[in-house]
Coordinates of C-alpha atoms in Angstrom, one line a residue:
M1 CA 0.0 0.0 0.0
P2 CA 1.4 3.4 -0.9
A3 CA 2.2 5.8 1.9
A4 CA -0.4 8.5 2.7
P5 CA 0.5 11.7 0.9
W6 CA 2.3 14.3 2.9
Q7 CA 0.0 17.0 4.1
P8 CA 1.5 20.4 4.6
S9 CA -1.2 21.6 7.1
A10 CA -0.9 18.6 9.5
L11 CA 0.9 19.5 12.7
T12 CA 2.2 15.9 12.9
A13 CA 3.5 15.8 9.3
E14 CA 7.1 16.6 10.3
P15 CA 9.0 16.8 13.6
L16 CA 7.6 19.8 15.4
V17 CA 9.0 21.8 18.4
Q18 CA 6.1 22.3 20.8
L19 CA 6.6 23.2 24.5
V20 CA 3.0 24.1 25.4
D21 CA 0.0 22.2 23.9
H22 CA -3.3 23.9 23.0
A23 CA -4.7 23.1 26.4
G24 CA -2.0 25.2 28.1
Q25 CA 0.0 22.2 29.4
R26 CA 3.8 22.1 29.2
R27 CA 5.2 19.1 27.3
V28 CA 8.6 17.8 26.3
D29 CA 9.7 15.2 23.8
D30 CA 12.9 14.3 22.0
V31 CA 12.3 17.1 19.4
S32 CA 11.5 19.8 21.9
A33 CA 13.9 18.8 24.7
P34 CA 16.9 21.0 23.5
Y35 CA 14.7 24.1 23.6
E36 CA 12.9 23.4 26.9
P37 CA 15.5 25.1 29.2
L38 CA 15.2 28.4 27.4
A39 CA 11.4 28.4 27.9
R40 CA 11.8 27.4 31.5
A41 CA 14.0 30.4 32.0
L42 CA 11.0 32.7 31.2
D43 CA 9.5 33.8 34.6
A44 CA 5.9 34.7 35.2
D45 CA 6.4 38.4 34.4
A46 CA 7.9 37.4 31.0
L47 CA 4.9 35.2 30.3
R48 CA 2.5 38.0 31.3
T49 CA 4.4 40.3 29.0
F50 CA 3.9 37.8 26.1
Y51 CA 0.2 37.8 26.8
R52 CA 0.0 41.6 27.0
D53 CA 1.8 42.1 23.7
M54 CA -0.3 39.4 22.0
T55 CA -3.5 41.0 23.2
L56 CA -2.5 44.5 22.1
T57 CA -1.5 43.2 18.7
R58 CA -4.9 41.6 18.3
R59 CA -6.6 44.8 19.4
F60 CA -4.6 46.7 16.8
D61 CA -5.8 44.2 14.2
E62 CA -9.4 44.5 15.2
E63 CA -9.4 48.3 15.4
S64 CA -7.5 48.7 12.1
T65 CA -9.9 46.4 10.3
S66 CA -12.8 48.5 11.7
L67 CA -11.1 51.7 10.5
Q68 CA -10.8 50.2 7.0
R69 CA -14.5 49.2 7.0
Q70 CA -15.3 52.8 7.9
G71 CA -13.3 54.1 5.0
E72 CA -10.5 55.5 7.0
L73 CA -7.9 53.1 5.5
A74 CA -7.6 52.0 1.9
L75 CA -6.5 48.5 2.9
F76 CA -5.3 46.5 5.9
T77 CA -3.4 43.2 6.3
Q78 CA -4.7 41.2 9.3
S79 CA -2.6 39.1 11.6
K80 CA -5.2 37.5 13.8
G81 CA -4.0 34.0 14.9
Q82 CA -0.4 34.7 14.3
E83 CA 0.4 36.6 17.5
A84 CA 2.5 33.9 19.1
A85 CA 4.8 33.5 16.1
Q86 CA 5.4 37.2 16.1
I87 CA 5.6 38.0 19.8
G88 CA 7.7 35.0 20.6
S89 CA 10.2 35.6 17.8
A90 CA 10.5 39.3 18.4
H91 CA 11.3 38.8 22.1
A92 CA 14.1 36.6 21.1
M93 CA 15.9 39.5 19.4
R94 CA 18.4 41.8 21.0
P95 CA 18.2 45.6 20.7
Q96 CA 21.0 45.7 18.1
D97 CA 19.4 43.1 15.8
W98 CA 17.4 44.0 12.7
A99 CA 13.9 42.9 11.6
F100 CA 12.7 42.9 8.0
P101 CA 8.9 42.5 8.0
A102 CA 6.6 41.7 5.1
Y103 CA 3.3 43.5 5.8
R104 CA 1.4 41.8 8.6
E105 CA 4.1 41.6 11.3
H106 CA 2.3 44.1 13.6
G107 CA 3.3 42.2 16.7
V108 CA 7.0 42.4 15.8
L109 CA 6.7 46.1 15.3
L110 CA 5.0 46.5 18.7
V111 CA 7.8 44.6 20.6
R112 CA 10.5 46.6 18.8
G113 CA 8.9 49.9 20.0
V114 CA 7.5 51.1 16.6
P115 CA 4.4 53.2 17.3
L116 CA 1.8 51.0 15.5
R117 CA -0.3 54.1 14.5
Q118 CA 2.6 55.1 12.3
E119 CA 2.3 51.7 10.4
L120 CA -1.1 52.9 9.3
H121 CA 0.4 55.8 7.3
L122 CA 1.0 53.2 4.5
F123 CA -2.5 51.8 4.6
R124 CA -4.0 55.3 4.5
G125 CA -1.8 56.4 1.7
I126 CA 0.0 59.1 3.7
D127 CA 3.5 57.9 2.9
H128 CA 5.5 54.7 2.1
G129 CA 6.4 54.1 5.8
G130 CA 5.9 56.0 8.9
W131 CA 8.7 55.1 11.3
D132 CA 12.4 55.7 11.9
T133 CA 14.0 52.5 10.8
E134 CA 17.3 53.2 12.4
Q135 CA 15.8 54.0 15.8
H136 CA 13.8 50.7 16.0
R137 CA 16.0 48.6 13.7
V138 CA 12.9 47.5 11.8
H139 CA 12.9 47.9 8.0
L140 CA 9.8 49.3 6.4
N141 CA 7.0 47.0 5.3
T142 CA 7.6 45.3 1.9
L143 CA 4.4 44.5 0.0
V144 CA 6.3 42.9 -2.9
I145 CA 6.2 39.2 -2.0
G146 CA 9.5 37.8 -1.0
S147 CA 11.8 40.5 -2.4
H148 CA 12.9 41.7 1.1
A149 CA 14.5 38.3 1.8
L150 CA 17.3 39.4 -0.5
H151 CA 17.4 42.9 1.1
A152 CA 17.7 41.3 4.5
T153 CA 20.4 38.8 3.4
G154 CA 22.4 41.7 1.9
Y155 CA 22.1 43.6 5.1
A156 CA 23.2 40.6 7.1
M157 CA 26.2 40.1 4.8
G158 CA 27.1 43.7 5.6
M159 CA 27.0 43.0 9.3
S160 CA 29.6 40.3 8.7
R161 CA 31.8 42.7 6.7
D162 CA 31.5 45.3 9.4
G163 CA 32.9 42.9 12.0
L164 CA 29.7 42.7 13.9
V165 CA 29.5 38.8 14.0
G166 CA 31.4 36.3 16.1
T167 CA 33.3 38.7 18.3
G168 CA 31.9 37.1 21.5
D169 CA 30.7 40.5 22.8
P170 CA 26.9 40.2 23.4
T171 CA 26.5 44.0 23.1
K172 CA 28.2 44.0 19.7
D173 CA 27.3 40.9 17.7
E174 CA 24.2 41.3 15.4
A175 CA 21.9 39.3 13.4
T176 CA 18.9 39.8 11.1
V177 CA 15.4 38.2 11.0
V178 CA 13.4 38.3 7.9
Y179 CA 9.6 37.5 8.0
F180 CA 7.6 36.1 5.1
G181 CA 4.7 33.7 4.5
D182 CA 4.4 30.3 3.0
G183 CA 3.4 31.9 -0.3
A184 CA 6.7 33.8 -0.5
T185 CA 8.6 30.5 -0.5
S186 CA 7.4 30.0 -4.1
Q187 CA 9.2 33.2 -5.2
G188 CA 12.7 33.0 -6.7
D189 CA 13.9 35.8 -4.5
V190 CA 13.6 33.6 -1.4
S191 CA 15.6 30.8 -3.0
E192 CA 18.2 33.2 -4.1
A193 CA 18.4 34.6 -0.6
F194 CA 18.9 31.1 0.8
N195 CA 21.8 30.6 -1.5
F196 CA 23.5 34.0 -0.8
A197 CA 23.0 33.5 2.9
A198 CA 24.5 30.0 2.9
V199 CA 27.5 30.8 0.7
N200 CA 28.3 33.9 2.7
Q201 CA 27.5 32.4 6.2
A202 CA 25.3 35.4 6.7
P203 CA 23.9 36.1 10.3
I204 CA 20.3 35.8 9.3
V205 CA 17.2 33.9 10.4
F206 CA 14.6 33.2 7.8
F207 CA 11.2 33.2 9.6
C208 CA 8.4 31.7 7.6
Q209 CA 4.9 32.1 9.1
N210 CA 3.2 29.2 7.4
N211 CA -0.4 30.4 7.9
Q212 CA -1.7 27.7 5.5
W213 CA -3.0 30.0 2.8
A214 CA -1.4 32.2 0.1
I215 CA -4.5 34.5 -0.3
S216 CA -7.0 31.8 -1.4
V217 CA -4.5 29.1 -2.4
P218 CA -4.0 26.3 0.2
G219 CA -0.7 24.7 1.1
E220 CA -1.5 21.6 -0.9
L221 CA -1.5 23.6 -4.1
Q222 CA 1.7 25.6 -3.2
Y223 CA 4.3 22.9 -2.4
R224 CA 4.7 19.2 -2.0
G225 CA 7.5 19.0 0.5
P226 CA 8.1 20.3 4.0
L227 CA 8.9 24.0 4.0
S228 CA 11.2 23.5 7.0
R229 CA 13.5 21.5 4.6
R230 CA 13.3 24.1 1.8
G231 CA 16.7 25.5 2.7
E232 CA 18.6 22.3 3.1
G233 CA 19.6 22.1 -0.6
F234 CA 21.2 25.5 -0.3
G235 CA 22.9 24.7 3.0
V236 CA 20.4 26.4 5.3
P237 CA 19.2 24.1 8.1
G238 CA 15.6 24.3 9.1
V239 CA 13.4 23.9 12.2
R240 CA 9.7 23.3 12.3
V241 CA 7.9 24.9 15.3
D242 CA 4.4 25.2 16.5
G243 CA 3.7 28.8 15.6
N244 CA 0.8 29.2 18.0
D245 CA 3.1 28.3 21.0
A246 CA 4.9 31.5 21.9
L247 CA 7.3 29.8 24.3
A248 CA 8.5 27.3 21.6
V249 CA 8.8 30.1 19.0
Y250 CA 10.9 32.2 21.5
A251 CA 13.2 29.3 22.3
V252 CA 13.7 28.2 18.6
T253 CA 14.3 31.8 17.4
K254 CA 16.7 32.6 20.3
T255 CA 18.7 29.5 19.5
A256 CA 18.9 30.4 15.8
L257 CA 19.8 34.0 16.5
D258 CA 22.5 33.1 19.0
K259 CA 24.0 30.8 16.4
A260 CA 23.9 33.5 13.7
R261 CA 25.5 36.1 15.9
A262 CA 28.3 33.7 16.8
G263 CA 29.1 33.2 13.1
G264 CA 27.2 29.9 12.7
G265 CA 25.3 31.1 9.6
P266 CA 21.6 31.1 8.6
T267 CA 18.6 29.1 9.8
L268 CA 15.2 28.7 8.3
I269 CA 12.3 28.5 10.8
E270 CA 8.9 27.3 9.7
A271 CA 6.3 28.5 12.2
V272 CA 3.1 26.5 11.6
T273 CA 0.2 28.8 12.4
F274 CA -3.1 29.8 10.9
R275 CA -4.3 33.2 9.5
R276 CA -7.7 33.4 11.2
G277 CA -8.7 36.6 9.3
A278 CA -8.6 37.5 5.7
H279 CA -5.4 37.8 3.7
T280 CA -6.3 41.5 3.4
T281 CA -9.5 43.4 3.9
S282 CA -10.0 43.0 0.1
D283 CA -10.9 39.3 0.3
D284 CA -13.4 37.0 2.1
P285 CA -11.9 33.8 3.5
T286 CA -15.4 32.2 3.9
R287 CA -15.4 31.9 0.1
Y288 CA -12.4 29.5 0.1
R289 CA -12.1 28.0 3.7
S290 CA -14.3 25.5 5.5
E291 CA -15.9 26.0 8.9
T292 CA -14.3 22.8 10.0
E293 CA -10.8 24.1 9.3
E294 CA -11.5 27.4 11.0
K295 CA -13.0 25.7 14.1
Y296 CA -9.9 23.4 14.3
W297 CA -7.6 26.4 14.4
A298 CA -9.8 28.5 16.7
E299 CA -9.4 25.8 19.3
R300 CA -5.6 26.3 19.0
D301 CA -5.7 30.1 19.3
P302 CA -2.4 31.4 20.6
I303 CA -3.8 33.9 23.1
D304 CA -6.2 31.3 24.6
R305 CA -3.2 29.0 25.0
I306 CA -1.0 31.4 27.0
V307 CA -4.0 32.3 29.2
A308 CA -4.4 28.6 29.9
L309 CA -0.7 28.3 30.7
L310 CA -0.8 31.3 33.0
K311 CA -3.8 30.0 34.9
A312 CA -2.3 26.5 35.2
E313 CA 0.8 28.0 36.7
G314 CA -0.9 30.4 39.1
A315 CA 0.3 33.5 37.2
W316 CA -3.1 34.8 36.2
S317 CA -5.3 37.2 38.1
D318 CA -8.5 39.1 37.2
S319 CA -6.8 42.4 38.1
F320 CA -4.0 41.7 35.7
A321 CA -6.5 40.9 32.9
A322 CA -8.4 44.1 33.7
R323 CA -5.3 46.2 33.4
V324 CA -4.5 44.8 30.0
Q325 CA -8.1 45.3 28.9
A326 CA -7.9 48.9 30.0
E327 CA -4.6 49.5 28.2
G328 CA -6.2 48.0 25.1
D329 CA -9.2 50.3 25.3
E330 CA -7.0 53.4 25.7
F331 CA -4.7 52.2 22.9
A332 CA -7.7 51.7 20.6
D333 CA -9.2 55.1 21.4
E334 CA -5.8 56.8 20.6
L335 CA -5.5 54.9 17.4
R336 CA -8.9 55.9 16.1
T337 CA -8.3 59.6 17.0
Y338 CA -4.9 59.6 15.4
V339 CA -6.0 58.0 12.1
R340 CA -9.0 60.3 11.7
S341 CA -6.7 63.4 12.3
L342 CA -4.4 62.5 9.4
G343 CA -6.7 64.0 6.8
R344 CA -6.5 63.3 3.0
P345 CA -3.0 63.1 1.6
D346 CA -1.9 65.2 -1.3
P347 CA -1.7 62.8 -4.2
M348 CA 1.2 64.7 -5.8
T349 CA 3.5 63.7 -2.9
M350 CA 3.7 60.2 -4.3
F351 CA 6.2 61.5 -6.8
D352 CA 8.5 63.0 -4.2
N353 CA 11.6 61.2 -3.0
V354 CA 11.4 58.6 -5.8
Y355 CA 14.8 59.6 -7.3
T356 CA 17.5 61.7 -5.8
T357 CA 18.0 63.6 -9.1
P358 CA 15.4 64.7 -11.7
H359 CA 14.0 61.9 -13.8
A360 CA 12.2 62.4 -17.1
I361 CA 9.6 59.6 -16.7
N362 CA 8.8 60.6 -13.1
E363 CA 8.3 64.2 -14.1
A364 CA 6.1 63.2 -17.0
E365 CA 3.9 61.1 -14.7
R366 CA 3.8 63.9 -12.2
E367 CA 2.5 66.3 -14.9
W368 CA -0.1 63.8 -16.1
M369 CA -1.3 63.3 -12.6
R370 CA -1.5 67.1 -12.0
Q371 CA -3.6 67.6 -15.2
Y372 CA -5.8 64.6 -14.3
D373 CA -6.5 65.9 -10.8
A374 CA -7.1 69.4 -12.1
S375 CA -9.8 68.1 -14.5
F376 CA -12.1 67.3 -11.5
K377 CA -11.8 70.9 -10.3
K378 CA -13.1 72.1 -13.6
G379 CA -16.4 70.3 -13.1
G380 CA -15.4 66.7 -14.1
S381 CA -16.4 63.7 -12.0
R382 CA -14.5 60.7 -10.7

């Protein structure tokens, strides 16, 4: 009898690092044992911080989605369900490390101190990115699928050439984390990044959030082999981790980053998670996903899991939950007020800062846009 086909969405399809199951109980097996001490080192305050950051990230997701529905944003990319993958990995970074996000890594930005309201500049059309990348060491969002894997690899190679890798000084050694989804692994840019990173022993962690869907395309139609092994042919070792288990994600990412900073080269992490919302506010996942699938992953929600863990270990209290709820309410109020104060951007600003010197095509497009916009002021209609 032929073997059952390999299923990309099955948690048991490949060895998986999991330290807390979906009922909130700690577990250890042969695969997860090397990472267990790192998770054990997280005290109750650290676990409560994970919960707080995951909760605020989801609140940001919900409020931004509402703002888009009210016409305040042109588009929004939801991250609901992926909070553990983002918060766990971001907390494994050191201040001097760099993150290269795609476009739904709101939790990573939160942990790195980026004011999330500034991320909404892009989705409102105010500018191409609203935060100081040098201050937070977070590159601007990249909406072109997979291209930033090469940017991040090049940046990591620069770290090596600047002597910022393998010195043994924990305040000096640096590494880069680049975030992308399962759909991006089909892009040539990502494969090229694997090769450059391996050949140059670049201090980089490729962090793939396998959320099961590339817009409306399921994993079964994207690839026929484990994503965690995708880098092996290039010389990039991989690890598969439960992406809804914040502790396991933290421990796996910290291990990979420590190796990278020490000069051990790149690692690919496949965080198996699930996008509970839409790909963007432009699509409707009920058109292509089943209720059974959504129910299965709802029972494995990452925030519910860490709440169960905190309760099981006596680190939960109603007063703590109320404080986080109040912080979320204040955060949401400020976000709404800020976004509504931004007004309508001048469309001509899109041509600014494209080139450092005058460019004929850019100037021609600017003039066409000026005449087009002026036509409405003469009585035309949109």
